[in-house]
């Protein structure tokens, strides 16, 4: 089966196609630059002005026509990308950078050609040749910078191996990666890359996921654990059951998400585009005004055209057009490498404005792995084992951490777990169903109070979460579970508070549990016993107090709160990267990454502002000089010098964008 025909690789193919097209354009500009450079040598050598500068004299019959022919080749071949761009932009009624360059070289060539065939004046073929050569070099450098910034996507795509070892009964066959399908059992040998997302069905090892999630420590994996395609196996053998392949793979989702984020235009970039458009109009107007002003002042046509061409070249908003997109490409790629997936560019850039971070407690600040710490009984005939087994029956198919903890306890006690009928989840309150012919419910303390059932006193201890078992509406027992606070949570809260950012906890847990965790972490406040549909209201309350709120949650029951917050941050665990309402996804579910997000957001915005200031400030200074305002003082800027400065400004903007970084020690230590 050919990979080209396989729709599962469409996303990766699309990325390669885009990159290949970009590389072809770079090669084209490079080739045109070298040919222009070669043809420019005799043009410069036969220029009287250049000969005067270098102190020699050389000519022969027909030299002027040879220079004309060479310059024509330079204009048509070297200048073709700009002439085509001029035609395309005018055809789309959207004049831009190519319009300026195309007009500048056309004016220079047509005027010089007219002089060669009888018009009085001095041609500036050598200015034309150097201008085109410099513009080609500038575009070559710019496009190479953009490709380099976007190459992280290609590097990610190359993390996947080319083939996989699929088990077929007792046999193992090597198949192309494109043929891997959901449900396949794959053998992963020591040191090999994981071919696809899946679940470990047998074996034990550790994986290096650093290139995927930014997690530097090897991650232990055993039976039942998720693995991510592209991660590198350690020294153990694993067998995995494929859960997703092709475009559904975590890696392809990341690549697609990063590509979309790079293409997404934030408000800052929209401002840049608008400024570039107006600068184009200003450049054309300034060129016409410069030409007219010098002609009215009595200067000859050659001088006036040279001034106009210089103004139009130097005013070209190339640097401004590149200022934001290149920072976007760099920041999005580097963020992804550090476990931050950006879905909303504007939200990412606004991370610097966050004044309050609201954390969902379970699974974000805590590990989300609940273990039963105590079982209490309140009715005759119900011992601890029976309370646990009935509760496990209700929670048998639950994905909630509390439910998993209860089922795990039943399995640890080797209890028989009864089958449940008529199962129903009661939103934000608990679960119910029919067990052994009885109506059984497992409820939160809040739900118990709503039923006017007195919650037994003296049962809650610190940060424990307690659920209550009711059989035929009679309270029969309770189970307390403890959820350990992540070690990273302490440092995350400290880092955020050290930057003047308030930290709040939002949880459906009872008051005592929420207070214990809040006190342990030293947060600024908490909301307890909040149902999922009430979380949005709590975010709104903070916003009404003037806070710029980032909400961090799991992207499922926290969706309304994530949508309400100015910035929604979803924690993703392993392959869970598709939180629909989140602006940013934290791949590692690590609260420390919220601090990293803010650092990256600030660094990105800082680079954007620096580039905008340079690109616009450069033009403010350069336009008057190009127009000749200092000519009475003997200071004049030639077109080729203008082209050099314009290209230099583009290179400075590109280099500044590539220097965007957040030191690793800051990401770790704050």
XYZ file of C-alpha atoms in Angstrom:
670
model
C 0.000 0.000 0.000
C 1.449 3.368 -0.978
C 1.424 6.081 1.627
C 0.314 8.614 -0.975
C -2.979 6.816 -1.300
C -3.571 6.513 2.410
C -5.828 9.255 3.817
C -4.464 8.600 7.312
C -1.270 10.423 6.347
C -3.022 13.368 4.766
C -2.096 15.823 7.535
C 1.591 14.921 7.448
C 1.630 14.891 3.639
C 0.065 18.345 3.576
C 2.787 19.653 5.857
C 5.523 18.090 3.701
C 3.887 19.511 0.551
C 3.872 23.002 2.039
C 7.492 22.660 3.179
C 8.634 21.291 -0.189
C 6.980 24.217 -1.970
C 8.750 26.596 0.410
C 12.096 24.927 -0.279
C 11.530 25.161 -4.033
C 10.916 28.888 -3.708
C 14.083 29.299 -1.642
C 16.098 27.430 -4.287
C 14.561 29.607 -6.991
C 15.488 32.857 -5.218
C 18.986 31.543 -4.512
C 19.511 30.556 -8.152
C 18.249 33.924 -9.422
C 20.476 35.706 -6.903
C 23.640 33.899 -8.062
C 22.923 34.508 -11.767
C 22.134 38.147 -11.055
C 25.405 38.433 -9.131
C 27.392 36.990 -12.061
C 25.684 39.255 -14.623
C 26.134 42.278 -12.353
C 29.959 42.039 -12.359
C 30.423 43.331 -15.969
C 27.613 45.858 -15.478
C 29.424 47.329 -12.461
C 32.821 47.034 -14.182
C 31.629 49.069 -17.186
C 29.985 51.774 -15.073
C 31.908 55.067 -15.265
C 30.968 55.892 -11.678
C 32.293 52.564 -10.359
C 35.449 52.942 -12.462
C 35.955 56.410 -10.977
C 35.537 55.043 -7.442
C 38.043 52.247 -8.111
C 40.493 54.478 -10.063
C 40.589 52.766 -13.448
C 39.151 53.340 -16.947
C 37.981 50.656 -19.330
C 35.638 50.649 -22.335
C 35.164 49.317 -25.867
C 32.821 49.977 -28.813
C 29.297 48.820 -28.041
C 29.916 48.613 -24.277
C 26.789 50.650 -23.552
C 24.630 48.202 -25.514
C 26.263 45.223 -23.789
C 25.407 46.793 -20.427
C 21.846 47.318 -21.679
C 21.532 43.643 -22.724
C 23.010 42.356 -19.461
C 20.752 44.686 -17.435
C 17.744 43.539 -19.447
C 18.570 39.924 -18.543
C 18.965 40.927 -14.895
C 15.668 42.856 -14.973
C 13.683 40.041 -16.618
C 15.280 37.033 -14.889
C 16.379 38.388 -11.521
C 13.460 40.789 -11.235
C 10.804 38.302 -12.411
C 9.535 37.330 -8.914
C 8.957 41.007 -8.120
C 7.331 41.774 -11.484
C 5.028 38.767 -11.088
C 4.265 39.840 -7.512
C 3.451 43.348 -8.773
C 0.983 41.962 -11.314
C -0.614 39.591 -8.774
C -1.052 42.281 -6.099
C -2.501 44.804 -8.503
C -4.739 42.093 -9.952
C -6.054 41.387 -6.449
C -6.341 45.135 -5.748
C -4.100 44.638 -2.744
C -0.852 46.554 -3.364
C 1.949 45.481 -1.073
C 5.666 44.871 -0.846
C 6.023 43.302 -4.291
C 4.219 46.288 -5.787
C 6.819 48.628 -4.331
C 9.815 46.581 -5.465
C 8.305 45.910 -8.887
C 7.602 49.609 -9.453
C 11.063 50.636 -8.233
C 12.982 48.290 -10.547
C 10.610 48.992 -13.482
C 11.128 52.749 -13.155
C 14.906 52.259 -12.905
C 15.071 49.938 -15.945
C 12.705 51.833 -18.250
C 14.393 55.162 -17.528
C 17.891 53.684 -18.091
C 16.793 51.972 -21.316
C 15.350 55.255 -22.577
C 18.701 56.953 -21.879
C 20.539 54.177 -23.774
C 18.421 54.935 -26.830
C 18.629 58.728 -26.894
C 17.023 60.291 -23.820
C 19.305 62.817 -22.135
C 20.525 61.710 -18.735
C 22.671 59.125 -16.993
C 21.436 55.541 -16.785
C 21.755 53.714 -13.496
C 22.036 50.136 -14.638
C 24.492 49.284 -11.901
C 22.033 50.597 -9.305
C 19.336 48.428 -10.906
C 21.584 45.330 -10.852
C 22.670 45.751 -7.235
C 19.115 46.594 -6.162
C 17.718 43.355 -7.664
C 20.616 41.281 -6.282
C 20.130 42.687 -2.778
C 16.338 42.232 -2.912
C 16.764 38.599 -4.032
C 19.234 37.992 -1.203
C 16.844 39.599 1.288
C 13.953 37.379 0.180
C 16.190 34.319 0.240
C 17.268 35.054 3.819
C 13.703 35.868 4.896
C 12.194 32.693 3.462
C 14.994 30.582 4.940
C 14.268 32.129 8.350
C 10.549 31.326 8.071
C 11.287 27.753 6.964
C 13.740 27.306 9.813
C 11.175 28.597 12.326
C 8.526 26.218 11.007
C 10.864 23.216 10.748
C 9.844 22.037 14.231
C 6.704 20.581 12.612
C 8.786 18.543 10.207
C 11.068 17.433 13.041
C 7.997 16.256 14.941
C 6.715 14.374 11.903
C 10.095 12.630 11.591
C 9.774 11.294 15.143
C 7.542 8.515 13.839
C 9.285 5.333 12.672
C 8.787 4.168 9.094
C 7.529 0.708 10.037
C 6.055 -1.293 12.899
C 6.245 -4.894 14.212
C 2.675 -6.230 14.173
C 1.798 -9.445 15.978
C -0.243 -11.914 13.969
C -0.945 -14.808 16.281
C 2.463 -16.097 17.339
C 4.175 -14.464 14.388
C 5.554 -10.940 14.100
C 5.489 -9.148 10.751
C 7.122 -5.852 9.790
C 4.609 -3.536 8.108
C 4.766 0.075 6.848
C 3.536 2.617 9.371
C 0.657 3.535 7.036
C -0.834 0.047 7.428
C -1.116 0.213 11.228
C -4.776 0.175 12.255
C -6.700 0.583 15.482
C -6.775 -2.643 17.475
C -3.451 -3.972 16.147
C -1.017 -5.442 18.680
C 2.479 -4.044 18.097
C 5.778 -5.242 19.524
C 8.145 -2.469 20.655
C 11.744 -3.552 21.095
C 14.231 -1.800 23.411
C 15.422 1.527 22.006
C 12.758 1.695 19.288
C 10.258 4.485 18.668
C 6.593 3.896 19.472
C 4.802 3.683 16.077
C 1.339 4.784 17.249
C -0.725 5.852 20.249
C -1.920 2.923 22.297
C -2.256 1.047 25.579
C 0.410 -1.280 26.973
C -1.028 -4.791 26.846
C 2.061 -6.501 28.274
C 5.602 -5.680 29.322
C 7.246 -2.986 31.398
C 9.688 -0.264 30.394
C 10.238 3.468 30.500
C 9.694 5.956 27.662
C 11.491 9.132 26.666
C 8.704 11.597 25.794
C 10.872 14.736 25.949
C 10.543 15.592 22.244
C 6.766 15.292 22.456
C 5.753 16.760 25.790
C 8.810 18.547 27.135
C 8.936 16.074 30.058
C 12.654 15.533 30.616
C 12.354 12.555 32.982
C 11.790 9.045 31.574
C 8.208 7.909 32.202
C 7.587 4.411 33.585
C 5.081 2.396 31.567
C 3.396 -0.882 32.402
C 0.264 -2.830 31.564
C -2.750 -0.540 31.077
C -0.689 2.659 30.642
C -1.075 4.950 27.638
C 1.841 5.442 25.246
C 2.319 8.186 22.682
C 3.482 7.560 19.136
C 6.934 9.032 18.547
C 8.219 8.508 22.088
C 11.337 6.353 22.495
C 11.273 3.023 24.353
C 13.838 2.314 27.073
C 15.469 -1.017 27.838
C 12.338 -3.152 28.146
C 10.091 -4.790 25.548
C 6.465 -3.726 25.270
C 3.389 -4.913 23.475
C 0.807 -2.214 22.815
C -2.746 -2.234 21.527
C -3.184 0.564 18.985
C -5.858 3.046 20.073
C -5.435 5.659 17.339
C -3.456 5.878 14.125
C -2.903 8.217 11.223
C -4.447 11.653 11.683
C -5.916 10.620 15.062
C -2.448 10.153 16.541
C -1.389 12.555 19.256
C 1.606 13.629 17.176
C -0.466 14.429 14.092
C -2.940 16.333 16.257
C -0.051 18.371 17.671
C 1.358 19.063 14.199
C -2.061 20.137 12.931
C -2.710 22.291 15.997
C 0.678 24.027 15.745
C 0.192 24.625 12.015
C -3.227 26.184 12.627
C -1.851 28.330 15.453
C 0.959 29.565 13.202
C -1.598 30.466 10.535
C -3.976 32.069 13.031
C -3.774 35.855 13.070
C -3.949 37.537 16.439
C -4.941 41.153 16.989
C -1.274 42.139 17.078
C -0.684 40.567 13.684
C -3.839 42.163 12.265
C -2.468 45.516 13.413
C 0.841 44.729 11.710
C -0.879 43.779 8.444
C -2.908 46.980 8.508
C 0.221 49.046 9.151
C 2.012 47.288 6.261
C -0.888 48.061 3.901
C -0.894 51.743 4.801
C 2.882 51.898 4.598
C 2.648 50.544 1.042
C 0.257 53.336 0.086
C 2.486 55.870 1.858
C 5.537 54.551 -0.014
C 3.881 54.904 -3.425
C 2.594 58.362 -2.527
C 5.970 59.372 -1.098
C 7.682 58.203 -4.301
C 5.398 60.286 -6.510
C 5.721 63.333 -4.230
C 9.530 62.947 -4.160
C 9.707 62.778 -7.973
C 7.442 65.786 -8.383
C 9.191 67.837 -5.687
C 12.674 67.376 -7.165
C 11.486 68.085 -10.708
C 9.764 71.262 -9.495
C 12.970 72.163 -7.637
C 14.810 72.049 -10.975
C 16.710 68.766 -10.659
C 17.119 66.555 -13.731
C 14.921 63.546 -14.421
C 17.675 61.007 -13.632
C 18.275 62.456 -10.160
C 14.549 62.761 -9.456
C 13.846 59.168 -10.531
C 16.754 57.918 -8.426
C 15.264 59.681 -5.384
C 11.825 58.229 -6.128
C 13.207 54.695 -6.582
C 15.186 54.944 -3.331
C 12.137 56.129 -1.388
C 9.975 53.331 -2.769
C 12.585 50.658 -2.063
C 13.498 51.792 1.437
C 9.860 52.276 2.421
C 9.038 48.715 1.391
C 7.391 47.245 4.536
C 9.176 43.921 4.251
C 10.449 44.012 7.811
C 7.001 45.014 9.049
C 5.357 42.203 7.113
C 7.782 39.712 8.624
C 7.862 41.193 12.134
C 4.863 39.297 13.540
C 4.530 36.098 11.434
C 8.087 34.994 12.184
C 7.634 35.534 15.937
C 4.396 33.536 15.679
C 6.158 30.643 13.945
C 9.021 30.597 16.456
C 6.913 30.974 19.616
C 4.304 28.404 18.578
C 6.941 25.799 17.759
C 8.994 26.382 20.915
C 5.862 26.353 23.081
C 4.836 22.995 21.604
C 8.295 21.604 22.354
C 7.746 22.621 25.989
C 4.342 20.964 26.301
C 2.177 24.039 25.544
C -0.237 23.589 22.640
C -1.677 26.905 21.456
C -5.119 26.967 19.861
C -5.852 30.670 20.213
C -3.024 33.071 19.326
C -4.682 36.138 20.845
C -5.238 34.340 24.156
C -1.605 33.215 24.175
C -0.325 36.768 23.628
C -2.718 38.016 26.317
C -1.246 35.594 28.889
C 0.881 38.531 30.061
C -2.318 40.240 31.290
C -3.419 37.428 33.638
C -4.099 38.648 37.177
C -5.849 35.541 38.547
C -5.434 31.855 37.793
C -8.302 29.572 38.853
C -7.361 25.900 39.195
C -9.722 22.966 39.108
C -8.460 20.884 42.050
C -8.737 17.234 41.111
C -6.186 16.098 38.538
C -4.674 19.551 38.196
C -3.339 20.582 41.594
C -3.682 17.024 42.847
C -2.601 13.781 41.197
C -6.180 12.697 40.650
C -5.345 9.192 41.871
C -7.724 8.649 44.777
C -6.991 5.910 47.264
C -9.455 4.724 49.881
C -8.253 5.869 53.286
C -11.246 4.913 55.460
C -14.534 2.998 55.255
C -17.333 3.674 57.762
C -20.568 1.703 58.266
C -23.857 3.037 59.659
C -26.352 0.152 59.294
C -26.647 -3.411 60.467
C -25.744 -6.041 57.923
C -23.268 -3.803 56.138
C -19.628 -4.340 56.925
C -16.745 -2.539 55.212
C -16.378 -5.120 52.441
C -20.056 -4.961 51.509
C -20.031 -1.141 51.442
C -16.939 -1.165 49.188
C -18.271 -3.903 46.849
C -21.656 -2.146 46.335
C -19.961 1.191 45.772
C -17.574 -0.474 43.296
C -20.560 -2.001 41.502
C -21.987 1.466 40.922
C -18.624 2.888 39.865
C -17.628 -0.122 37.747
C -17.632 1.756 34.449
C -16.740 5.168 35.821
C -13.818 7.199 34.453
C -13.966 9.555 37.439
C -10.876 9.357 39.714
C -13.047 8.701 42.794
C -14.819 5.835 41.046
C -11.527 4.359 39.898
C -10.194 4.576 43.452
C -13.173 2.663 44.855
C -12.950 -0.041 42.160
C -9.220 -0.363 42.803
C -9.906 -0.833 46.549
C -12.462 -3.555 45.813
C -9.956 -5.335 43.594
C -7.278 -4.967 46.274
C -9.619 -6.598 48.795
C -10.429 -9.290 46.179
C -14.160 -8.606 46.523
C -16.830 -9.731 44.087
C -18.180 -6.653 42.316
C -21.936 -6.959 41.609
C -23.474 -6.001 38.250
C -25.430 -2.739 38.169
C -28.712 -2.168 36.330
C -30.469 1.068 35.397
C -27.255 3.004 36.020
C -27.562 6.807 36.048
C -25.056 9.585 36.733
C -26.535 12.447 38.772
C -24.740 15.544 37.521
C -22.462 17.017 40.151
C -23.963 14.850 42.910
C -23.095 11.187 42.385
C -24.427 8.002 40.785
C -27.349 5.643 41.261
C -28.465 2.226 40.046
C -30.067 -1.078 40.926
C -27.880 -3.618 42.755
C -29.075 -6.942 44.147
C -32.654 -5.743 43.678
C -32.081 -2.624 45.757
C -32.041 1.075 44.816
C -28.466 2.125 45.592
C -26.929 5.598 45.453
C -23.406 6.904 46.011
C -23.621 10.623 46.780
C -21.573 13.634 47.772
C -22.105 15.363 51.157
C -23.910 18.217 49.410
C -26.363 15.850 47.741
C -26.962 14.161 51.094
C -27.863 17.512 52.673
C -30.283 18.299 49.832
C -32.134 15.062 50.698
C -32.397 16.254 54.312
C -30.216 13.376 55.475
C -27.879 14.375 58.247
C -24.237 13.993 57.328
C -22.498 12.017 60.100
C -20.154 14.265 62.018
C -16.499 13.697 62.763
C -15.877 11.720 59.614
C -13.936 14.221 57.518
C -10.194 14.447 57.995
C -8.203 17.174 56.275
C -8.123 16.934 52.473
C -10.109 13.707 52.239
C -13.073 13.381 49.900
C -15.970 11.363 51.276
C -18.899 9.752 49.468
C -21.949 8.157 51.078
C -23.708 4.908 50.199
C -27.512 4.855 50.430
C -29.487 1.632 50.027
C -33.208 2.208 49.482
C -32.587 5.786 50.733
C -31.079 4.534 54.010
C -27.563 5.705 54.833
C -25.501 2.544 55.166
C -21.875 3.638 54.913
C -19.286 6.074 53.687
C -15.947 5.865 51.931
C -13.185 8.435 52.398
C -10.588 8.858 49.670
C -7.427 10.926 49.724
C -5.987 12.639 46.666
C -2.313 13.594 46.986
C -1.256 17.117 46.082
C 1.243 17.217 43.224
C 4.740 18.317 44.335
C 4.749 20.760 41.395
C 1.611 22.488 42.685
C 3.443 24.124 45.588
C 6.052 25.662 43.300
C 3.446 26.644 40.687
C 1.451 28.645 43.243
C 4.624 30.261 44.605
C 5.811 31.236 41.111
C 2.503 32.778 40.131
C 2.104 34.670 43.392
C 5.692 35.971 43.123
C 4.616 37.590 39.840
C 1.636 39.237 41.509
C -0.888 36.716 40.164
C -3.631 35.477 42.499
C -4.385 31.744 42.695
C -7.842 30.299 43.416
C -9.175 26.746 43.685
C -12.509 25.741 42.155
C -13.846 22.338 43.195
C -16.950 20.272 43.693
C -15.465 18.878 46.907
C -16.826 19.767 50.308
C -15.797 22.876 52.233
C -13.428 21.089 54.589
C -11.534 19.281 51.808
C -11.238 22.456 49.722
C -10.077 24.457 52.739
C -7.446 21.860 53.629
C -5.933 21.873 50.116
C -6.153 25.671 49.885
C -4.400 26.043 53.237
C -1.731 23.499 52.291
C -0.904 25.293 49.032
C -1.324 28.830 50.380
C -3.661 29.980 47.606
C -5.561 33.268 47.733
C -9.024 31.715 47.918
C -11.268 28.828 46.947
C -14.775 27.931 45.814
C -16.083 24.646 47.279
C -19.057 22.366 46.484
C -19.488 23.999 43.074
C -21.463 22.032 40.492
C -20.122 22.019 36.910
C -22.836 24.384 35.681
C -22.027 26.803 38.542
C -18.304 27.071 37.776
C -18.923 29.571 34.992
C -20.674 31.880 37.469
C -17.693 31.795 39.841
C -15.363 32.867 37.019
C -17.760 35.692 36.164
C -17.716 36.863 39.800
C -13.936 37.275 39.672
C -14.152 39.065 36.330
C -16.697 41.510 37.739
C -14.116 42.371 40.374
C -11.767 43.462 37.585
C -9.635 40.319 37.390
C -8.198 39.015 34.101
C -8.876 35.316 34.638
C -7.205 32.184 33.339
C -9.130 28.992 34.127
C -7.225 25.698 34.286
C -9.347 22.567 34.109
C -9.823 19.213 32.431
C -11.797 20.520 29.469
C -14.844 18.309 30.103
C -17.011 19.337 33.070
C -15.012 22.561 33.206
C -15.969 23.576 29.650
C -18.357 26.424 30.624
C -15.735 27.890 32.990
C -12.994 27.513 30.368
C -15.161 29.353 27.859
C -16.085 32.109 30.344
C -12.485 32.859 31.364
C -10.449 35.287 29.280
C -7.961 32.444 28.820
C -9.026 28.801 29.012
C -6.239 26.338 29.823
C -7.013 22.627 29.520
C -4.835 20.001 31.135
C -4.209 17.144 28.743
C -2.975 13.808 29.866
C -1.049 11.735 27.358
C -3.122 11.557 24.204
C -5.922 13.861 25.360
C -5.185 17.012 23.341
C -8.579 17.863 21.909
C -10.198 20.020 24.593
C -12.713 21.891 22.457
C -13.242 24.969 24.617
C -9.632 25.581 25.663
C -7.330 28.243 24.217
C -4.167 26.498 25.398
C -3.532 22.864 26.329
C -0.955 21.726 28.894
C 0.215 18.353 27.594
C 1.809 17.259 30.867
C -1.091 18.296 33.130
C 1.602 20.077 35.134
C 0.461 23.235 36.982
C 4.015 24.604 36.644
C 3.330 24.922 32.911
C 0.843 27.722 33.635
C 3.820 29.767 34.782
C 5.741 28.690 31.660
C 2.768 29.782 29.547
C 2.853 33.263 31.034
C 6.633 33.480 30.508
C 6.270 32.428 26.856
C 3.350 34.811 26.344
C 5.337 37.712 27.755
C 8.448 36.844 25.731
C 6.377 36.528 22.542
C 4.641 39.850 23.018
C 7.965 41.505 23.863
C 9.522 40.250 20.610
C 6.493 41.384 18.606
C 6.679 44.888 20.075
C 10.455 45.039 19.473
C 10.016 44.021 15.842
C 7.164 46.458 15.270
C 9.147 49.328 16.805
C 12.196 48.509 14.671
C 10.247 48.006 11.434
C 8.172 51.191 11.735
C 10.855 53.321 13.416
C 13.332 52.417 10.695
C 10.952 53.715 8.036
C 10.246 56.929 9.928
C 13.984 57.748 9.845
C 14.808 56.266 6.443
C 12.067 57.830 4.288
C 13.203 61.466 4.727
C 16.823 60.458 4.101
C 15.835 58.568 0.954
C 13.802 61.549 -0.233
C 16.895 63.752 0.036
C 16.018 66.129 2.886
C 19.733 66.274 3.812
C 20.888 66.752 0.207
C 21.819 70.421 0.882
C 24.297 69.081 3.465
C 25.807 66.721 0.916
C 24.144 63.614 2.389
C 22.412 61.521 -0.241
C 21.209 57.900 -0.163
C 21.509 55.914 -3.386
C 18.961 53.222 -4.381
C 21.427 50.386 -3.723
C 22.230 51.714 -0.246
C 18.490 51.974 0.374
C 18.098 48.340 -0.732
C 20.919 47.254 1.578
C 19.345 49.042 4.551
C 15.901 47.642 3.737
C 17.280 44.098 3.510
C 19.301 44.678 6.670
C 16.165 45.701 8.560
C 14.472 42.504 7.406
C 17.426 40.409 8.567
C 17.470 42.185 11.964
C 13.760 41.474 12.450
C 14.281 37.823 11.463
C 17.257 37.366 13.806
C 15.412 39.067 16.670
C 12.459 36.704 16.228
C 14.739 33.641 16.148
C 16.308 34.763 19.444
C 12.957 34.340 21.242
C 13.488 32.017 24.168
C 12.638 31.424 27.790
C 15.655 30.058 29.707
C 15.089 26.467 30.838
C 15.969 27.359 34.419
C 13.158 29.919 34.429
C 10.690 27.324 33.170
C 11.768 24.965 35.934
C 12.580 27.303 38.782
C 10.571 30.403 37.865
